[in-house]
PDB file of C-alpha atoms and ligand atoms in Angstrom:
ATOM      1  CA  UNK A   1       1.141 -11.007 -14.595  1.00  0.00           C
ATOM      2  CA  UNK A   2      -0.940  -8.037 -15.334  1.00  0.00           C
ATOM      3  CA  UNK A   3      -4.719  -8.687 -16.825  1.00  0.00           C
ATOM      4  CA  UNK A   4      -5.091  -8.105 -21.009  1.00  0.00           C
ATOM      5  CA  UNK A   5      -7.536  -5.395 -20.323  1.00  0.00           C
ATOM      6  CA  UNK A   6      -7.154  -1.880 -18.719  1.00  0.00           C
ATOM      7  CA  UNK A   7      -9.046   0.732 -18.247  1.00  0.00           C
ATOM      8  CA  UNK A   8      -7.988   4.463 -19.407  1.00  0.00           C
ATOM      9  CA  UNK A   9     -10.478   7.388 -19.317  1.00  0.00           C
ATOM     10  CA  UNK A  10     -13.601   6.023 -20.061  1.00  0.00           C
ATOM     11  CA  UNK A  11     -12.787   2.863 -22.306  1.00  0.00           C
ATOM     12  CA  UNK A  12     -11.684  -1.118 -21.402  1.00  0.00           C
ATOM     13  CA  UNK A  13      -8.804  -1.701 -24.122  1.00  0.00           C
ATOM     14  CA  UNK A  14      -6.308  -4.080 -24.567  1.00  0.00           C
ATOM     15  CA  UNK A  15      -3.090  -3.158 -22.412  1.00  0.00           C
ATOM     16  CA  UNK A  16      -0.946  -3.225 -25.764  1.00  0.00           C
ATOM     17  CA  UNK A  17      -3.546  -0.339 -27.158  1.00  0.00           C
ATOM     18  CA  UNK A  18      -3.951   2.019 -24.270  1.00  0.00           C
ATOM     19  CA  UNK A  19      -1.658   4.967 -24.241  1.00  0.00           C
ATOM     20  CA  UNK A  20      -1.045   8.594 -22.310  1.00  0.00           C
ATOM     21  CA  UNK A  21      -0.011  11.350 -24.016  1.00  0.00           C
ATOM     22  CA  UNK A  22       3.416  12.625 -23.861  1.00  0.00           C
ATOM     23  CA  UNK A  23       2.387  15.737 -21.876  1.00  0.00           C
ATOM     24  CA  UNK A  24       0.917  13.714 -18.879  1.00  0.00           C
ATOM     25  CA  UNK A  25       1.689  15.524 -16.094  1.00  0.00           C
ATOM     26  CA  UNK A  26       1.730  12.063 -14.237  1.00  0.00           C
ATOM     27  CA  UNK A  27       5.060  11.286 -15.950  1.00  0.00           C
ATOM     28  CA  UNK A  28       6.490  14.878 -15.843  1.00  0.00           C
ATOM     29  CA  UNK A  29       5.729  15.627 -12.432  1.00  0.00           C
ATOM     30  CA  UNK A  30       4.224  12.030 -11.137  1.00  0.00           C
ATOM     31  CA  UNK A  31       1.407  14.617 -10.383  1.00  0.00           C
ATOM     32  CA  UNK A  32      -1.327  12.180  -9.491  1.00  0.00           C
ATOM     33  CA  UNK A  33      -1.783   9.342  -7.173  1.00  0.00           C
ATOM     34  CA  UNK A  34      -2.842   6.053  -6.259  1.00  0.00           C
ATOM     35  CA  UNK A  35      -4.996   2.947  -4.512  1.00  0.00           C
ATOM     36  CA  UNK A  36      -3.846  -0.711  -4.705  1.00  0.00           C
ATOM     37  CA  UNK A  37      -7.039  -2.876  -3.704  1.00  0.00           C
ATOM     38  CA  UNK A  38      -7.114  -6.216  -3.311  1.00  0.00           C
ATOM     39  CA  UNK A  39     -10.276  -8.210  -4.648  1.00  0.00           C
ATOM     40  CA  UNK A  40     -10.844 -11.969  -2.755  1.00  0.00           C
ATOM     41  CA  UNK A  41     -13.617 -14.200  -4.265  1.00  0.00           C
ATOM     42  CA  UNK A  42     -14.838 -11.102  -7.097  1.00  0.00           C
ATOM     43  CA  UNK A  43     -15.018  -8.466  -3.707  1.00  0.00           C
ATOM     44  CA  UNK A  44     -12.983  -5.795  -3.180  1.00  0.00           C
ATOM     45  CA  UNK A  45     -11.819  -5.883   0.476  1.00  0.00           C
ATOM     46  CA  UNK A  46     -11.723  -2.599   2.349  1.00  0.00           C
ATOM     47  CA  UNK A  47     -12.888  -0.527  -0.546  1.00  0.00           C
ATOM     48  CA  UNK A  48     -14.791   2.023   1.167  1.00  0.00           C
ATOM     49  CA  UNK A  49     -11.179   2.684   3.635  1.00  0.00           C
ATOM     50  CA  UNK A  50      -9.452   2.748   0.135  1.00  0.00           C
ATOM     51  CA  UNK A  51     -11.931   5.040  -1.537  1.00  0.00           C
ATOM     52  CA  UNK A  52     -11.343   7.674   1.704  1.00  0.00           C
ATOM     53  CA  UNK A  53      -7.857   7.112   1.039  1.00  0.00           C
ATOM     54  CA  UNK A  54      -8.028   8.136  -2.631  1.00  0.00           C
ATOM     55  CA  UNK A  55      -9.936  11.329  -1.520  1.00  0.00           C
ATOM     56  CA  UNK A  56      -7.650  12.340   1.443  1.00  0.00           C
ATOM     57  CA  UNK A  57      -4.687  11.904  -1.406  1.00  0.00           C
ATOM     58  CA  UNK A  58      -6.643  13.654  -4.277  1.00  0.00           C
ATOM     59  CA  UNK A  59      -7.468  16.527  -1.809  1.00  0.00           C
ATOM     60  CA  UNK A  60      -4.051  16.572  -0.695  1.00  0.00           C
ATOM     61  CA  UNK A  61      -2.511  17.696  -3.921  1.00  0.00           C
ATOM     62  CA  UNK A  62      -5.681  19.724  -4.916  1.00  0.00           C
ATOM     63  CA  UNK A  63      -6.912  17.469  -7.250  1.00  0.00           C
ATOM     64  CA  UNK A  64     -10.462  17.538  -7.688  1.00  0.00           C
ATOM     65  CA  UNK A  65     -12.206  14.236  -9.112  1.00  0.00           C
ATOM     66  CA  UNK A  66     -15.077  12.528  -8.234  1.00  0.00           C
ATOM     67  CA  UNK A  67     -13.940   9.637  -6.904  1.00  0.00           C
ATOM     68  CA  UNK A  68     -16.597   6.918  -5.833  1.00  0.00           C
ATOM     69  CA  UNK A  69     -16.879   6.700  -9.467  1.00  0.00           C
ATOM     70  CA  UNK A  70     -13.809   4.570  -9.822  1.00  0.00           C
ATOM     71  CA  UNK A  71     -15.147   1.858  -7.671  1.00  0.00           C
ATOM     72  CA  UNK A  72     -18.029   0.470 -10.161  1.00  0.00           C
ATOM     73  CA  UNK A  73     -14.745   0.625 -12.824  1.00  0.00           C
ATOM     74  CA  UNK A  74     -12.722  -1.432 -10.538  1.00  0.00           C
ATOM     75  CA  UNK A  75     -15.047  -4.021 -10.395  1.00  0.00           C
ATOM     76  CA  UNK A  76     -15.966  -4.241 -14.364  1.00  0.00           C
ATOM     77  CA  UNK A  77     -12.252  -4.338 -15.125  1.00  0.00           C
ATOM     78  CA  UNK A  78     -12.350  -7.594 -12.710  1.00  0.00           C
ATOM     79  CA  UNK A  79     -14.765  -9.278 -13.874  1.00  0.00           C
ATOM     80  CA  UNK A  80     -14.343  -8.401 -17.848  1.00  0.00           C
ATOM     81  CA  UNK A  81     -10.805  -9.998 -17.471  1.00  0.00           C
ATOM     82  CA  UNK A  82     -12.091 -12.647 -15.539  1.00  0.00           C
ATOM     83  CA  UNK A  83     -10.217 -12.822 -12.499  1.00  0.00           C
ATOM     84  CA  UNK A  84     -11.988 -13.735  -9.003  1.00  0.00           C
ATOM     85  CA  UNK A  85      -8.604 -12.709  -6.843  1.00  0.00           C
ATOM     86  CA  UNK A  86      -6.640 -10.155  -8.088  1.00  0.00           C
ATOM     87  CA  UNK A  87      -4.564  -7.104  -7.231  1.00  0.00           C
ATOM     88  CA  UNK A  88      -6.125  -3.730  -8.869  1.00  0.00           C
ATOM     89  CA  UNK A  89      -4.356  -0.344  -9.747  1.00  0.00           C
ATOM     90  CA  UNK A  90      -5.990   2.951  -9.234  1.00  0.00           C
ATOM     91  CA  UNK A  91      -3.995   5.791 -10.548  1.00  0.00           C
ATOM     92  CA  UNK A  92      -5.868   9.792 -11.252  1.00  0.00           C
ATOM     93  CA  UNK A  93      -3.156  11.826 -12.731  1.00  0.00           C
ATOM     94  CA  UNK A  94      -3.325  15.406 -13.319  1.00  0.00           C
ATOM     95  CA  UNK A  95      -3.787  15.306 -17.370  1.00  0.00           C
ATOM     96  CA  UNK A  96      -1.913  16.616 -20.078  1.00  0.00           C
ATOM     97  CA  UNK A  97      -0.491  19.703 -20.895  1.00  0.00           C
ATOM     98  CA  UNK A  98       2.783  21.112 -22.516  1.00  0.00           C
ATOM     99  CA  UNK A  99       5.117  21.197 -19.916  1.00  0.00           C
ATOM    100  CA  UNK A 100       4.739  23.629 -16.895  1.00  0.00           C
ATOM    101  CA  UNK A 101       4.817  23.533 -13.079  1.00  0.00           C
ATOM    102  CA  UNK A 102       2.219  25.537 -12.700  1.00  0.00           C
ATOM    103  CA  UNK A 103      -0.968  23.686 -12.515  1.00  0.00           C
ATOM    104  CA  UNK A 104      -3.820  24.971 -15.332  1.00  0.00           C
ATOM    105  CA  UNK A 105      -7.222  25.440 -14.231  1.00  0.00           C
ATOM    106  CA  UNK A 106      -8.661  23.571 -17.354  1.00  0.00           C
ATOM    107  CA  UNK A 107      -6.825  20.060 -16.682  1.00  0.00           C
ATOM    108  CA  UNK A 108      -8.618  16.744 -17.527  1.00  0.00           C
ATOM    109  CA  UNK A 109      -7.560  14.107 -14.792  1.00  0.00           C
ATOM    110  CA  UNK A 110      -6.377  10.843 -16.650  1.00  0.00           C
ATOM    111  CA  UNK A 111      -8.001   8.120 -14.992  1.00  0.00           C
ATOM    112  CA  UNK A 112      -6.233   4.409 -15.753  1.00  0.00           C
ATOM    113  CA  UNK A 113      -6.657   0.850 -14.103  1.00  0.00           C
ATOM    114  CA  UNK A 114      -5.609  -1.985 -14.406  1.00  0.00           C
ATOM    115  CA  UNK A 115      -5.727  -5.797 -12.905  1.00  0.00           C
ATOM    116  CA  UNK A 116      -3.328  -8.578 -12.001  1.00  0.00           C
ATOM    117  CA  UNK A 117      -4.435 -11.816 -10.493  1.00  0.00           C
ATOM    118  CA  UNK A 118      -3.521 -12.599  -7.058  1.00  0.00           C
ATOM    119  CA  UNK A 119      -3.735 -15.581  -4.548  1.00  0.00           C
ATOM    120  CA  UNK A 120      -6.432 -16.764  -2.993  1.00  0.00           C
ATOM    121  CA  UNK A 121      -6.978 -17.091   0.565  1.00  0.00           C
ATOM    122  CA  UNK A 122      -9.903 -19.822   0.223  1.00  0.00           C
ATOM    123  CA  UNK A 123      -7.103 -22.279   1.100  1.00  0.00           C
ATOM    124  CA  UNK A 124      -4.644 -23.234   4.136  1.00  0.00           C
ATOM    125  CA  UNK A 125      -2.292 -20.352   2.774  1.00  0.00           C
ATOM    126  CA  UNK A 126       0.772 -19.958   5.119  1.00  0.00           C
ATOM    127  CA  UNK A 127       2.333 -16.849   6.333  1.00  0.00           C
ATOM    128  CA  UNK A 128       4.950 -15.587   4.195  1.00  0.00           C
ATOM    129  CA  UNK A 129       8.301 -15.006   6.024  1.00  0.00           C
ATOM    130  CA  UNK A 130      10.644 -12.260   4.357  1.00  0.00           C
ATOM    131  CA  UNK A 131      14.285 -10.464   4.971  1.00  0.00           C
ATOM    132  CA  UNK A 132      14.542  -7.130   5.070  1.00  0.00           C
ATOM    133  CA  UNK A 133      17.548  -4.307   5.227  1.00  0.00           C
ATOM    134  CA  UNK A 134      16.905  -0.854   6.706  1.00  0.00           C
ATOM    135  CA  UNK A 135      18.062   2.275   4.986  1.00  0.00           C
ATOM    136  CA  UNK A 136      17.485   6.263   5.204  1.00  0.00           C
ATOM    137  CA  UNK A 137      14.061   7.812   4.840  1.00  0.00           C
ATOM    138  CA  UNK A 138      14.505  10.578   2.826  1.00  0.00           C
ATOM    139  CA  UNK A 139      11.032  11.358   1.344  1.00  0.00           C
ATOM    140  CA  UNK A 140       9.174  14.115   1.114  1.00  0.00           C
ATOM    141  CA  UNK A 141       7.703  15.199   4.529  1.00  0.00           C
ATOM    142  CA  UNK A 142       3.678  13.975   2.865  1.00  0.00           C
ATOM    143  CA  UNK A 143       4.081  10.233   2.984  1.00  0.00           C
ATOM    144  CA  UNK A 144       0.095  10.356   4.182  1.00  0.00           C
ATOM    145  CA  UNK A 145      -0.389  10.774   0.328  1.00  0.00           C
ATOM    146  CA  UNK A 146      -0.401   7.822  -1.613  1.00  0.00           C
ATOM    147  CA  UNK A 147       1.394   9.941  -4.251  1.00  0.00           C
ATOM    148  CA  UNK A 148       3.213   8.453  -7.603  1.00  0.00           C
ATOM    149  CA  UNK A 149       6.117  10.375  -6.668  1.00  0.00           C
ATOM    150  CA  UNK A 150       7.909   6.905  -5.451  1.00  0.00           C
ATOM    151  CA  UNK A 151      11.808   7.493  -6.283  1.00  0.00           C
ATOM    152  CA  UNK A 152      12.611   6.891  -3.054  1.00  0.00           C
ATOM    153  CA  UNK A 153      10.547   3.881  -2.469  1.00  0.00           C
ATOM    154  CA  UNK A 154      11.946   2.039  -5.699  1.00  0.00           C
ATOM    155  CA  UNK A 155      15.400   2.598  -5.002  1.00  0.00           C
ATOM    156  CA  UNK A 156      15.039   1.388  -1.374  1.00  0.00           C
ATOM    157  CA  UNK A 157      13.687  -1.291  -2.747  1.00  0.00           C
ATOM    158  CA  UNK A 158      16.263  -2.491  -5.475  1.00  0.00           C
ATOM    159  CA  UNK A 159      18.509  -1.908  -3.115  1.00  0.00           C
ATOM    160  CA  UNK A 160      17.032  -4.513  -0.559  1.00  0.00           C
ATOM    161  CA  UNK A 161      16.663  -6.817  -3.846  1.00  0.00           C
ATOM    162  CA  UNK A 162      20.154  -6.361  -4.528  1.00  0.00           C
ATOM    163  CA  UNK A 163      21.050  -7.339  -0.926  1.00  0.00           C
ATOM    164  CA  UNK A 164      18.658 -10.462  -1.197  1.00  0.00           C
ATOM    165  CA  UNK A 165      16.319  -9.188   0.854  1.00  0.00           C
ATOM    166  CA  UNK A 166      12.240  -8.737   0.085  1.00  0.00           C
ATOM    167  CA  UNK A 167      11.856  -5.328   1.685  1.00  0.00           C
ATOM    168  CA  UNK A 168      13.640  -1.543   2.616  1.00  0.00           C
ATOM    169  CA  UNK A 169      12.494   0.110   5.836  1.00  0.00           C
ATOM    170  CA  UNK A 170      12.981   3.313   5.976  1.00  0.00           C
ATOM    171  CA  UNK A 171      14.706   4.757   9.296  1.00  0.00           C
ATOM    172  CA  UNK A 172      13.997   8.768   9.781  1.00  0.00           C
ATOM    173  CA  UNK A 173      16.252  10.453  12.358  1.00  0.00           C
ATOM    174  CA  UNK A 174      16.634   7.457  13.943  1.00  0.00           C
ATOM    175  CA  UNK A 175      13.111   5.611  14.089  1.00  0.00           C
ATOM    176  CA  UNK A 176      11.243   2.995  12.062  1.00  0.00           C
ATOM    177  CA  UNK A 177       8.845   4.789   9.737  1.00  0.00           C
ATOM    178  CA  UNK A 178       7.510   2.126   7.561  1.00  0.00           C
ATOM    179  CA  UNK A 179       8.420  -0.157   4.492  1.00  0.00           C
ATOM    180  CA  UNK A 180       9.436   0.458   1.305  1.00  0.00           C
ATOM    181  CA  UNK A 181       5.769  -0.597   0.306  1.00  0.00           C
ATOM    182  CA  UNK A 182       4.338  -1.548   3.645  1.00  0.00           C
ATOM    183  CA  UNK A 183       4.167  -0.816   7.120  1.00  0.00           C
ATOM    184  CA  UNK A 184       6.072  -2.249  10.272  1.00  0.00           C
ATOM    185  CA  UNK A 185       5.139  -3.485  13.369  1.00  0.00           C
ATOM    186  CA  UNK A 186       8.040  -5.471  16.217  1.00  0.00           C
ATOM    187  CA  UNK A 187       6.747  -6.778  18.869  1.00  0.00           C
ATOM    188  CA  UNK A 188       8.780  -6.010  22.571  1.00  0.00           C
ATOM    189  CA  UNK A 189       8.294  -7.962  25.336  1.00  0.00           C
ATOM    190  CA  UNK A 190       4.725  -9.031  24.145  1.00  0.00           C
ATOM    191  CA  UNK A 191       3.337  -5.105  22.887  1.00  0.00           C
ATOM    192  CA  UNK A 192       3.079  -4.289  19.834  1.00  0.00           C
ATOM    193  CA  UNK A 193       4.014  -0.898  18.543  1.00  0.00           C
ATOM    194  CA  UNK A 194       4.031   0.715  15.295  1.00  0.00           C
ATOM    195  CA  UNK A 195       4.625   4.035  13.768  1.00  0.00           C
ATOM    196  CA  UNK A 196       1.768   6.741  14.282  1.00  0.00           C
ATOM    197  CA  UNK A 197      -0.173   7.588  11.167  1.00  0.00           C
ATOM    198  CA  UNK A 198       1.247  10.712  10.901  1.00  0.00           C
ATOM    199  CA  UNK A 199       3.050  12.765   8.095  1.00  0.00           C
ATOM    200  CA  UNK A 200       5.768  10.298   7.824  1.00  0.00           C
ATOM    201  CA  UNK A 201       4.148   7.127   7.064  1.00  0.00           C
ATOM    202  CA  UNK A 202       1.157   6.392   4.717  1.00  0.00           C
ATOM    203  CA  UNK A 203      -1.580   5.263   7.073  1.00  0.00           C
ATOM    204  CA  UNK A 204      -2.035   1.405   5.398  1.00  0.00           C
ATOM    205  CA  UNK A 205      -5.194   0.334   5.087  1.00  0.00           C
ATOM    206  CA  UNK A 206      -3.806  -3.167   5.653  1.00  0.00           C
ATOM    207  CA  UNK A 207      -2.090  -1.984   9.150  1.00  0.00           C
ATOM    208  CA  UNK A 208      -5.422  -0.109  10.477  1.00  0.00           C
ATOM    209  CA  UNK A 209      -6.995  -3.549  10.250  1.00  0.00           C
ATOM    210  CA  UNK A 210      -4.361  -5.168  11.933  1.00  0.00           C
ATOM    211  CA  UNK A 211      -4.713  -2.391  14.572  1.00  0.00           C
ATOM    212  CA  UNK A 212      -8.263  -3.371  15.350  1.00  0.00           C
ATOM    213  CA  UNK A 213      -7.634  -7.145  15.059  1.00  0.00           C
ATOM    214  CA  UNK A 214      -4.779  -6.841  17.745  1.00  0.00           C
ATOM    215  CA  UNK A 215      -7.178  -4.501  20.086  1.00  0.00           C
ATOM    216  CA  UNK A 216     -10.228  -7.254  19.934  1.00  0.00           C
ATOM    217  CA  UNK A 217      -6.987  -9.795  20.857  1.00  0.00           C
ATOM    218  CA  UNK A 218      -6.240  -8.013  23.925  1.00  0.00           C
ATOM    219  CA  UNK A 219      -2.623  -7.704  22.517  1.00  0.00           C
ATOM    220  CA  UNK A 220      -1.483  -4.310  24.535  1.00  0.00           C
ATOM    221  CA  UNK A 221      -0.713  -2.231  20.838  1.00  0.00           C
ATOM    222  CA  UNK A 222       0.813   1.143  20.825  1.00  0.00           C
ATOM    223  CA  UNK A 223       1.136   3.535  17.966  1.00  0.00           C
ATOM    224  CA  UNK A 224       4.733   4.822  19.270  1.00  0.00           C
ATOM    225  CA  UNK A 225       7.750   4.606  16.866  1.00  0.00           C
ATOM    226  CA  UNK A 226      10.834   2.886  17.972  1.00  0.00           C
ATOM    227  CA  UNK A 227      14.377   3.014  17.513  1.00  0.00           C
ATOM    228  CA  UNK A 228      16.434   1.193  14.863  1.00  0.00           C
ATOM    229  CA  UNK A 229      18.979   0.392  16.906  1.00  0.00           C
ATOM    230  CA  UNK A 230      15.780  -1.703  18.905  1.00  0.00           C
ATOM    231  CA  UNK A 231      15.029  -3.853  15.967  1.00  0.00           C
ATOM    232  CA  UNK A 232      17.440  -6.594  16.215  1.00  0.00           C
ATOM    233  CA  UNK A 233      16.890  -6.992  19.913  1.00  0.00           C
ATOM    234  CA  UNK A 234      12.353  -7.079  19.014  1.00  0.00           C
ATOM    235  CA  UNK A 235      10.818 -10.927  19.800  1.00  0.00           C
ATOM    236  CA  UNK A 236       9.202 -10.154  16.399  1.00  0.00           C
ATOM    237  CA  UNK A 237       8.601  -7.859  13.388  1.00  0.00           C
ATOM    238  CA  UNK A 238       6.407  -7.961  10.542  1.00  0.00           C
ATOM    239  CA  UNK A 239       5.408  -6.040   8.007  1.00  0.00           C
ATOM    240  CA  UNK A 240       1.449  -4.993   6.233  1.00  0.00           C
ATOM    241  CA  UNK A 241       0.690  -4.187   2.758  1.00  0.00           C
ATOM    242  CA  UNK A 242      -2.300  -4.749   0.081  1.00  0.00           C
ATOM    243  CA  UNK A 243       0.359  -6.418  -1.905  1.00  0.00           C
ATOM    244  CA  UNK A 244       2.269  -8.524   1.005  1.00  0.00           C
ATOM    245  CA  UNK A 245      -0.946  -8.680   3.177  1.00  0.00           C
ATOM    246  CA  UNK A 246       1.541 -10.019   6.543  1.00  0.00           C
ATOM    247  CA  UNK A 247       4.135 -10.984   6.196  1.00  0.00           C
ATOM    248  CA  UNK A 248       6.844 -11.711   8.933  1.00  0.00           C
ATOM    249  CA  UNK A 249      10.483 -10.242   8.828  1.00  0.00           C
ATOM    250  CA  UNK A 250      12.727 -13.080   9.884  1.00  0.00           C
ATOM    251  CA  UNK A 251      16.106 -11.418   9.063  1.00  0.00           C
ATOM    252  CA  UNK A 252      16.820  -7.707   9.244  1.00  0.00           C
ATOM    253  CA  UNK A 253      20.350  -6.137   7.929  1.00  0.00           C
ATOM    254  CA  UNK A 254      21.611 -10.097   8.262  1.00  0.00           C
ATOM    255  CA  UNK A 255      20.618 -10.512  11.447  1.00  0.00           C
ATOM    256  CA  UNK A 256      17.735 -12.795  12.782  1.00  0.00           C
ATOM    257  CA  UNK A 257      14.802 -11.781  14.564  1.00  0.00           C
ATOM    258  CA  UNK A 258      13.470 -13.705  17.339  1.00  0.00           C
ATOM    259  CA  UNK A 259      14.390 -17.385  16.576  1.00  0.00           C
ATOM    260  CA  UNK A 260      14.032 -16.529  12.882  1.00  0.00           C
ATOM    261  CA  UNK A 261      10.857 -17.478  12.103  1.00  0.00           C
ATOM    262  CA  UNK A 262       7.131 -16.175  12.663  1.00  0.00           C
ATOM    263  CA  UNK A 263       6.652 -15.000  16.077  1.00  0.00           C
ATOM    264  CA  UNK A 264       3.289 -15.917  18.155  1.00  0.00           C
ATOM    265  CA  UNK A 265       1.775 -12.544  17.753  1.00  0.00           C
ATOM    266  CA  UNK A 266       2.710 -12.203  14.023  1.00  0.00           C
ATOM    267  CA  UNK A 267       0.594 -15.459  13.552  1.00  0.00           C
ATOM    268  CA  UNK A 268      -2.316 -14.896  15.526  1.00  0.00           C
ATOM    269  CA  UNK A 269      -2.998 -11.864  14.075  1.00  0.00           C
ATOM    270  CA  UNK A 270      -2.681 -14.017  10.208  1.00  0.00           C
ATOM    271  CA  UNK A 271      -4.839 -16.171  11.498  1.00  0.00           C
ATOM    272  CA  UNK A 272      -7.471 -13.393  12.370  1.00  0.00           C
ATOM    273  CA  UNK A 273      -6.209 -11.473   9.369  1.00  0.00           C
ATOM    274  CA  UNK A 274      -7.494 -14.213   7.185  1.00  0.00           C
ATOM    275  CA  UNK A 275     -10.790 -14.821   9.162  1.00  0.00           C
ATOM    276  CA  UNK A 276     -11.324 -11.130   8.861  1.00  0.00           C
ATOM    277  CA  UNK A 277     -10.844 -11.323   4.512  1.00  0.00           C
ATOM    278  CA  UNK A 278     -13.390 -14.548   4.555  1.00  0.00           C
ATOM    279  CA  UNK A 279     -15.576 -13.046   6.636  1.00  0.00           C
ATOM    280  CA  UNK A 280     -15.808 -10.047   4.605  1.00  0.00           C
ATOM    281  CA  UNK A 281     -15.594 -11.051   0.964  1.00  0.00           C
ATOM    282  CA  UNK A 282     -17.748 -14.438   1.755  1.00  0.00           C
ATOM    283  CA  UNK A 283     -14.659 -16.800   1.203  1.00  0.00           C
ATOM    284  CA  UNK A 284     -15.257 -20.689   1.918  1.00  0.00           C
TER     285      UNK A 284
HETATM  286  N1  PDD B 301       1.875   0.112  -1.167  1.00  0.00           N
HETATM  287  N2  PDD B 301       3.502   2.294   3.089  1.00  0.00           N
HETATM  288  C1  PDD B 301       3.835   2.512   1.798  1.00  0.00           C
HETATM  289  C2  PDD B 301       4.949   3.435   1.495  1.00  0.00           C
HETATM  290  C3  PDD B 301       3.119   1.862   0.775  1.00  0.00           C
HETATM  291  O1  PDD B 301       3.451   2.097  -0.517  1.00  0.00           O
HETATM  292  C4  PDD B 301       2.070   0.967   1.112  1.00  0.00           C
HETATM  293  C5  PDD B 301       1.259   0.267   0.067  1.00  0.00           C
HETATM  294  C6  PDD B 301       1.787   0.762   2.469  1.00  0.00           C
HETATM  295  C7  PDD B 301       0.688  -0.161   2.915  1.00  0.00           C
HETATM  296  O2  PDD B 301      -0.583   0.386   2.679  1.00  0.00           O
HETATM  297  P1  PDD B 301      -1.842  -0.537   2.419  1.00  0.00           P
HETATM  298  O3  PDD B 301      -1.948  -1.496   3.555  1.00  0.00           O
HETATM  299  O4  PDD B 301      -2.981   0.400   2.390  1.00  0.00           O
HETATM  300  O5  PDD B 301      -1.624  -1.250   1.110  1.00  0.00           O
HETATM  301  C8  PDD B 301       2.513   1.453   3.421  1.00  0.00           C
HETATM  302  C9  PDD B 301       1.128  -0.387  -2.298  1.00  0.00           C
HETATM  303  C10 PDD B 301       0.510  -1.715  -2.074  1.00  0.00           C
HETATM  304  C11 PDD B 301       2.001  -0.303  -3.534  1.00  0.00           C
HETATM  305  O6  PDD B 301       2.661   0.714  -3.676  1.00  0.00           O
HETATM  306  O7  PDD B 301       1.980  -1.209  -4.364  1.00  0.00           O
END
């Protein structure tokens, strides 16, 4: 459930009194884009990877903002509503203007946040296990931008909800890309391999750290998309997100993976996953 306050160009309001104009280019064009950062024990983890992020996406649609300023405002809107683990939005749209596609030089970026609390990991919190279905990728060739423009992404999605499963992932001329909201990693013959961060996949902040924790594991790791028609036959898959964090793909288009459950790989690197968030935000 989202926080009571938000944040929206300069002010903390009350959700129920913060409002964009109708001429927000964010909802005629979704011109803008986004961060989801997840805060454990009052610290946001990964921020400065996150803040890059936001830069390599505002430059990316030539959207010029100073950016490091939103990181003092994500952590006010925390702790003004309160919360000590939560889930925080970052969204710099283009502003408002009477409806054109060509972009004005005078714009004001509309800058809005806002906070939802999230669990902890101070705990003995398990691994989450998840079905998935695959379906067509057929985004825009920029996924490296974390851009609002996510049709595509929300339909994948319902449809995976509609087939009872927890996530879409998207399959581009006959490879895994990523999730609808995550990325994916299988597990063949004890390697890991997931998609390269490339054009077609947002480069998850989430799966970079799983990168390095499965290099200081020795577990062989190679950034190499694979087939589709490979997933049912992987020992494991699982998928990274700011949202999910891990979480292992059991079932994928009805079929299990592995012996349907977490794989040994997919829980050593939760394990290290959740040493590496304690470690850095000073949980327990
Ligand atoms: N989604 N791929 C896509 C398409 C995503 O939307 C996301 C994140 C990821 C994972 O990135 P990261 O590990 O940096 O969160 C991969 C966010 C959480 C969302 O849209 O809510």
């Amino acid at each position: 459930m989202s926080a009571p306050l938000v944040y929206l160009n300069g002010q903390y309001l009350d959700r129920s009194d913060a409002a964009l104009s109708i001429d927000e280019r964010g909802v005629y064009f979704a011109d803008g884009v986004y961060e989801v950062v997840r805060y454990f024990n009052g610290k946001a983890f990964t921020l400065a990877e996150h803040l890059d992020r936001l830069k390599r996406s505002l430059d990316g649609i030539d959207l010029a903002w100073d950016a490091d300023a939103i990181a003092a405002i994500s952590d006010e809107l925390v702790q003004r509503n309160g919360l000590t683990d939560a889930r925080v939005y970052w969204q710099v749209t283009r502003g408002s203007a009477p409806r054109n596609h060509v972009i004005a030089d005078d714009l004001v970026p509309t800058i809005y946040l806002s906070a939802e609390e999230a669990q902890t990991l101070a705990g003995d919190e398990p691994l989450a296990t998840i079905s998935a279905i695959t379906t067509i990728d057929d985004r825009w060739h920029n996924c490296w931008i974390k851009s609002l423009m996510l049709l595509p992404n929300t339909l994948a999605k319902t449809k995976a909800a509609k087939a009872g499963a927890g996530e879409a992932i998207f399959v581009r001329d006959g490879r895994v890309t990523e999730g609808g909201a995550t990325n994916c990693f299988a597990v063949f013959d004890g390697e890991l391999y997931t998609h390269p961060a490339n054009r077609y996949i947002l480069e998850g902040i989430t799966r970079n750290v799983v990168i390095e924790l499965a290099k200081s594991l020795d577990i062989p790791l190679h950034e190499q998309a694979f087939s589709s028609a490979d997933l049912p036959g992987a020992d494991e898959v699982f998928i990274t997100g700011t949202g999910t964090l891990l979480a292992a793909v059991t079932e994928v288009d009805g079929k299990p993976i592995g012996e349907g459950g977490a794989g040994t790989i997919t829980r050593q690197l939760w394990d290290a996953f959740v040493d590496r968030v304690r470690s850095d935000c000073g949980v327990g």
